[in-house]
CSV table of C-alpha atoms in Angstrom, one decimal:
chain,number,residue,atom,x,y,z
A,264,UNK,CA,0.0,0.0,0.0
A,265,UNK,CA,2.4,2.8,1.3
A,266,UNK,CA,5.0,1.1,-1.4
A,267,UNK,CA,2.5,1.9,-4.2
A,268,UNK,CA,1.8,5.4,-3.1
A,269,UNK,CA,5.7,6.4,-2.4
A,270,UNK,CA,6.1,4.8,-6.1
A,271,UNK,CA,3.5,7.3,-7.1
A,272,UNK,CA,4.9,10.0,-5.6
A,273,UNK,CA,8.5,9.2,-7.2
A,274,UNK,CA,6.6,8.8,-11.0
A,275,UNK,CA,4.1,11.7,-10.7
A,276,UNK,CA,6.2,14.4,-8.7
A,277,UNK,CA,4.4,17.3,-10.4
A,278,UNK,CA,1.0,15.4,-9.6
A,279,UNK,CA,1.6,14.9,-5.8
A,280,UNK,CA,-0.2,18.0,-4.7
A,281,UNK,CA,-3.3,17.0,-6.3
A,282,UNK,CA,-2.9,13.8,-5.3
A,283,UNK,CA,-2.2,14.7,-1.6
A,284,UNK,CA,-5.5,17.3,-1.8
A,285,UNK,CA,-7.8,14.6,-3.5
A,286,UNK,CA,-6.9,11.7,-0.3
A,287,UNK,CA,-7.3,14.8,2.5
A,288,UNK,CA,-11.0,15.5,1.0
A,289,UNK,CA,-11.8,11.9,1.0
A,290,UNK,CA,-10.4,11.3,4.3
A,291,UNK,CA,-12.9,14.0,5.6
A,292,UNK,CA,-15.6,13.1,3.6
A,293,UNK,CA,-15.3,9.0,5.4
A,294,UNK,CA,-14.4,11.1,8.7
A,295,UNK,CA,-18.0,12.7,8.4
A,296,UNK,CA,-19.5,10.1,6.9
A,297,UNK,CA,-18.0,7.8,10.0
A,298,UNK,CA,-18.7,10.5,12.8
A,299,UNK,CA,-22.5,10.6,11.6
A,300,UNK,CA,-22.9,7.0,11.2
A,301,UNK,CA,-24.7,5.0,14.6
A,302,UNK,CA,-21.7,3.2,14.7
């Protein structure tokens, strides 16, 4: 897993930012989703 996205990283260096902003809005959005779940 953390292979893949360090290999990422290395291939798409001018990508990384959006990469980076894409995973922190989806880990808020699951966050939410888990924080509002009765779970």
């Amino acid at each position: 897993m953390y292979f893949i996205v360090y290999f990422t990283f290395l291939s798409h260096s001018r990508h990384t930012k959006l990469f980076f902003s894409n995973t922190s809005i989806i880990d808020a959005s699951l966050k939410k989703m888990a924080s509002s779940s009765p779970l």
